[in-house]
């Protein structure tokens, strides 16, 4: 994404962009480490999450104090290292100092948005009622900026693009990023466990704020709503109960609604591509990426 943002304004400088790309990858990894702690997730990419790995190490090596506290504490520290490591890598890049400062400012900017989105997600999970607008706001702040807009803008900044040009990335990144998260939520309930790399039903156990849930509650009958609310957020949910949740989400039309919205958002994002670049090859990359967002299986 960094390289793509850069290429929209300048011939790619792949060697020097490598450290910048690595910086963004460090940031993404750090965000996911902390997100897994907040969501109490045990697996990612078919492997134990970082805090769970540290927890296992504590059990093997030590006999005193809490293993879970140790795991979470060490993972928090690892995430912080990732954030500051990213700043350092950008600073070490072979680009003009003023552009590197702008890139670091952009990094701080989208990290602030991401933290706001994460905090909003935690807060809204505790509320009795959550609406579609709330879910899409969370998706925008928690996912869109660090996944799409931030990397694209950092690439553009380092290529010398101005604010007006950088702003155009948002017309693509916001709808595409929301569609990405909608597909993530769909896979979290209906995906294949082996492909996804984490147990199906984790999103249900966490009581995750998704459009699948809000629409099913909105469209379901009394019996469906009662059953869904009793299972959503149930830490001990069984596979049979997960199947019941899936059935309700399908019957209420919630799955179809989310899929349709994701397709519409991808279409909207693709319409913005010609405004970003006249390069036909790059336009194809943007469009293919948008299509992949809702076609992917993990």
Coordinates of C-alpha atoms in Angstrom, one line a residue:
X1 CA 0.0 0.0 0.0
X2 CA 2.9 2.4 0.8
X3 CA 4.5 1.6 -2.6
X4 CA 1.1 2.0 -4.4
X5 CA 0.6 5.4 -2.8
X6 CA 4.2 6.4 -3.8
X7 CA 3.8 5.2 -7.4
X8 CA 0.7 7.4 -7.9
X9 CA 3.1 10.4 -8.0
X10 CA 6.6 9.2 -8.7
X11 CA 8.6 6.3 -10.2
X12 CA 8.9 3.7 -7.5
X13 CA 12.0 3.8 -5.3
X14 CA 11.7 0.2 -4.1
X15 CA 15.0 0.0 -2.2
X16 CA 14.3 3.1 -0.1
X17 CA 10.6 2.3 0.3
X18 CA 11.4 -1.0 1.9
X19 CA 12.2 0.4 5.3
X20 CA 9.0 2.5 5.2
X21 CA 7.0 -0.5 4.3
X22 CA 8.6 -2.5 7.1
X23 CA 7.7 0.4 9.5
X24 CA 4.0 0.1 8.5
X25 CA 4.1 -3.7 8.9
X26 CA 5.6 -3.2 12.4
X27 CA 2.7 -0.9 13.2
X28 CA 0.1 -3.3 11.9
X29 CA 1.6 -6.1 13.9
X30 CA 1.7 -4.0 17.1
X31 CA -2.0 -3.0 16.6
X32 CA -3.0 -6.7 16.2
X33 CA -1.0 -7.7 19.3
X34 CA -2.9 -5.2 21.4
X35 CA -6.2 -5.9 19.7
X36 CA -5.9 -9.6 20.6
X37 CA -5.4 -8.7 24.2
X38 CA -8.5 -6.4 24.2
X39 CA -10.6 -9.0 22.4
X40 CA -9.2 -11.9 24.6
X41 CA -8.3 -13.8 21.4
X42 CA -6.3 -17.0 21.7
X43 CA -5.4 -17.6 18.1
X44 CA -4.3 -15.7 15.0
X45 CA -3.0 -17.3 11.7
X46 CA -3.4 -20.7 13.3
X47 CA -1.0 -19.8 16.0
X48 CA -1.4 -18.7 19.6
X49 CA -1.7 -15.0 19.9
X50 CA 1.4 -13.2 21.4
X51 CA 0.0 -12.8 24.9
X52 CA -1.0 -16.5 24.9
X53 CA 2.6 -17.4 23.8
X54 CA 4.1 -15.4 26.7
X55 CA 1.5 -16.9 29.0
X56 CA 2.7 -20.4 28.0
X57 CA 6.3 -19.4 28.6
X58 CA 5.4 -18.3 32.1
X59 CA 3.8 -21.6 32.9
X60 CA 6.9 -23.5 31.7
X61 CA 9.5 -21.3 33.4
X62 CA 8.0 -19.7 36.5
X63 CA 5.9 -20.8 39.5
X64 CA 5.0 -17.4 40.9
X65 CA 2.5 -14.7 40.1
X66 CA -0.2 -14.7 37.4
X67 CA 0.6 -16.3 34.0
X68 CA -2.1 -14.4 32.2
X69 CA -0.9 -11.1 33.7
X70 CA 2.6 -11.9 32.6
X71 CA 1.4 -12.8 29.1
X72 CA -0.6 -9.6 28.6
X73 CA 2.1 -7.4 30.1
X74 CA 4.8 -8.8 27.9
X75 CA 2.6 -8.5 24.8
X76 CA 1.7 -4.9 25.6
X77 CA 5.5 -4.1 25.8
X78 CA 6.1 -5.9 22.5
X79 CA 3.4 -3.8 20.8
X80 CA 4.9 -0.6 22.1
X81 CA 8.3 -1.6 20.7
X82 CA 6.6 -2.0 17.3
X83 CA 5.1 1.5 17.4
X84 CA 8.4 3.2 18.3
X85 CA 10.4 0.9 16.0
X86 CA 8.1 2.1 13.1
X87 CA 8.9 5.8 13.9
X88 CA 12.6 5.0 13.9
X89 CA 12.5 3.1 10.6
X90 CA 10.7 6.0 8.9
X91 CA 13.3 8.4 10.4
X92 CA 16.1 6.3 9.0
X93 CA 14.7 6.3 5.5
X94 CA 16.6 8.0 2.7
X95 CA 14.1 10.7 2.0
X96 CA 14.1 14.5 2.6
X97 CA 13.8 15.4 6.3
X98 CA 10.7 17.5 5.8
X99 CA 8.9 14.6 4.1
X100 CA 9.9 12.1 6.7
X101 CA 8.5 14.4 9.4
X102 CA 5.2 14.6 7.5
X103 CA 5.2 10.8 7.2
X104 CA 5.8 10.4 10.9
X105 CA 3.0 12.9 11.6
X106 CA 0.7 10.9 9.4
X107 CA 1.6 7.8 11.3
X108 CA 0.7 9.5 14.6
X109 CA -2.5 10.8 13.0
X110 CA -3.8 7.4 11.9
X111 CA -2.7 5.7 15.1
X112 CA -4.8 8.2 17.0
X113 CA -7.8 7.4 14.9
X114 CA -7.2 3.7 15.3
X115 CA -7.0 4.0 19.1
X116 CA -10.2 6.1 19.1
X117 CA -11.9 3.4 17.1
X118 CA -10.7 0.7 19.4
X119 CA -11.8 2.6 22.5
X120 CA -15.2 3.2 20.9
X121 CA -15.5 -0.6 20.1
X122 CA -14.8 -1.5 23.7
X123 CA -17.3 1.1 25.0
X124 CA -20.1 0.3 22.7
X125 CA -19.8 -3.4 23.5
X126 CA -21.0 -2.5 27.0
X127 CA -24.1 -0.7 25.8
X128 CA -27.5 -2.2 25.5
X129 CA -28.2 -0.8 22.1
X130 CA -25.9 -0.2 19.1
X131 CA -27.0 1.0 15.7
X132 CA -25.6 0.5 12.2
X133 CA -24.1 4.0 12.2
X134 CA -22.2 3.2 15.3
X135 CA -20.8 0.0 13.8
X136 CA -19.7 1.8 10.6
X137 CA -18.1 4.6 12.7
X138 CA -16.0 2.0 14.5
X139 CA -15.0 0.3 11.2
X140 CA -13.9 3.7 9.8
X141 CA -11.7 4.7 12.7
X142 CA -10.5 1.2 13.9
X143 CA -9.8 -0.3 10.5
X144 CA -9.9 2.1 7.6
X145 CA -7.1 4.5 8.5
X146 CA -4.3 2.1 9.5
X147 CA -5.2 -0.5 6.8
X148 CA -5.8 1.7 3.8
X149 CA -5.6 5.5 4.1
X150 CA -2.5 5.8 6.3
X151 CA -0.2 3.6 4.2
X152 CA -1.4 5.1 1.0
X153 CA -0.9 8.7 2.3
X154 CA 2.6 7.9 3.7
X155 CA 3.6 6.6 0.3
X156 CA 2.2 9.7 -1.3
X157 CA 3.8 12.1 1.2
X158 CA 7.3 10.6 0.6
X159 CA 6.7 11.1 -3.2
X160 CA 6.0 14.8 -2.5
X161 CA 2.2 14.8 -3.0
X162 CA 0.3 17.8 -1.7
X163 CA -2.7 17.7 0.7
X164 CA -5.3 18.0 -2.1
X165 CA -3.8 15.0 -3.9
X166 CA -3.5 13.0 -0.7
X167 CA -7.1 13.7 0.2
X168 CA -8.3 11.7 -2.8
X169 CA -7.0 8.5 -1.2
X170 CA -9.9 8.9 1.3
X171 CA -12.5 8.6 -1.4
X172 CA -11.1 5.2 -2.2
X173 CA -9.9 4.1 1.2
X174 CA -13.0 4.8 3.4
X175 CA -15.5 2.7 1.4
X176 CA -12.9 0.0 0.6
X177 CA -11.7 -0.2 4.2
X178 CA -15.3 -0.5 5.6
X179 CA -16.0 -3.2 3.0
X180 CA -12.8 -5.0 4.2
X181 CA -14.0 -5.0 7.8
X182 CA -17.5 -6.1 6.8
X183 CA -16.0 -9.1 5.0
X184 CA -13.8 -9.8 8.0
X185 CA -16.9 -9.9 10.2
X186 CA -18.7 -12.2 7.7
X187 CA -15.7 -14.6 7.7
X188 CA -15.6 -14.4 11.5
X189 CA -19.0 -16.1 11.6
X190 CA -19.2 -18.0 8.3
X191 CA -15.6 -18.6 7.3
X192 CA -13.5 -21.8 7.2
X193 CA -11.6 -22.2 10.4
X194 CA -8.4 -23.6 8.7
X195 CA -8.3 -20.8 6.1
X196 CA -9.2 -18.1 8.6
X197 CA -6.5 -19.1 11.1
X198 CA -8.7 -18.7 14.2
X199 CA -11.7 -20.6 15.7
X200 CA -15.0 -19.8 14.0
X201 CA -17.3 -18.2 16.7
X202 CA -14.6 -16.1 18.3
X203 CA -16.4 -12.9 17.2
X204 CA -19.6 -14.3 18.8
X205 CA -17.8 -15.2 22.0
X206 CA -16.4 -11.6 22.2
X207 CA -19.8 -10.1 21.6
X208 CA -18.2 -8.2 18.7
X209 CA -20.0 -5.1 17.4
X210 CA -20.8 -6.2 13.8
X211 CA -23.4 -5.3 11.2
X212 CA -24.4 -9.0 11.1
X213 CA -25.5 -8.7 14.7
X214 CA -27.2 -5.3 14.7
X215 CA -29.2 -6.1 11.5
X216 CA -30.3 -9.5 12.8
X217 CA -31.5 -7.8 16.0
X218 CA -33.3 -5.1 14.0
X219 CA -34.9 -7.5 11.5
X220 CA -35.5 -10.6 13.7
X221 CA -38.7 -11.6 15.4
X222 CA -39.0 -11.8 19.2
X223 CA -37.8 -15.4 19.4
X224 CA -34.8 -14.8 17.1
X225 CA -33.8 -11.7 19.0
X226 CA -34.0 -13.4 22.3
X227 CA -32.0 -16.4 21.2
X228 CA -29.3 -14.2 19.5
X229 CA -28.9 -11.9 22.5
X230 CA -28.5 -14.9 24.8
X231 CA -25.7 -16.4 22.6
X232 CA -23.9 -13.2 21.5
X233 CA -21.1 -12.7 24.0
X234 CA -21.4 -16.2 25.4
X235 CA -17.8 -17.3 26.2
X236 CA -18.8 -20.9 26.4
X237 CA -20.8 -21.1 23.2
X238 CA -20.8 -24.5 21.5
X239 CA -20.5 -25.4 17.8
X240 CA -24.2 -26.3 17.8
X241 CA -25.1 -22.9 19.2
X242 CA -22.8 -21.2 16.6
X243 CA -24.8 -23.0 13.9
X244 CA -28.0 -21.5 15.5
X245 CA -26.5 -18.0 15.3
X246 CA -25.6 -18.5 11.7
X247 CA -29.1 -19.7 10.9
X248 CA -30.7 -16.6 12.6
X249 CA -28.3 -14.2 10.7
X250 CA -29.2 -15.8 7.4
X251 CA -32.9 -16.0 8.0
X252 CA -33.2 -12.4 9.1
X253 CA -31.5 -11.3 5.9
X254 CA -28.6 -9.8 7.9
X255 CA -25.9 -11.8 6.0
X256 CA -27.3 -10.7 2.6
X257 CA -27.6 -7.1 3.8
X258 CA -23.9 -7.0 4.9
X259 CA -22.8 -8.7 1.6
X260 CA -24.8 -6.2 -0.5
X261 CA -23.4 -3.2 1.5
X262 CA -19.8 -4.5 1.1
X263 CA -20.4 -4.8 -2.7
X264 CA -21.8 -1.3 -2.9
X265 CA -18.9 0.2 -1.0
X266 CA -16.4 -1.6 -3.2
X267 CA -18.1 -0.2 -6.2
X268 CA -18.0 3.3 -4.7
X269 CA -14.3 3.0 -3.9
X270 CA -13.5 1.9 -7.5
X271 CA -15.3 5.0 -8.9
X272 CA -12.8 7.2 -7.1
X273 CA -9.7 5.5 -8.6
X274 CA -9.5 7.6 -11.9
X275 CA -9.4 10.7 -9.7
X276 CA -6.3 9.3 -7.9
X277 CA -4.2 8.4 -10.9
X278 CA -4.3 8.4 -14.7
X279 CA -2.0 5.4 -14.8
X280 CA -4.0 2.5 -16.2
X281 CA -1.8 -0.2 -14.6
X282 CA -2.2 1.5 -11.1
X283 CA -5.9 1.9 -11.7
X284 CA -6.1 -1.9 -12.3
X285 CA -4.2 -2.5 -9.0
X286 CA -6.6 -0.4 -7.0
X287 CA -9.6 -2.0 -8.7
X288 CA -8.3 -5.6 -8.3
X289 CA -7.5 -4.9 -4.6
X290 CA -11.1 -3.6 -4.1
X291 CA -12.6 -6.7 -5.7
X292 CA -10.3 -9.0 -3.6
X293 CA -11.5 -7.4 -0.4
X294 CA -15.0 -9.0 -0.7
X295 CA -13.8 -12.2 -2.5
X296 CA -11.2 -13.3 0.0
X297 CA -11.7 -16.3 2.2
X298 CA -9.4 -15.2 5.1

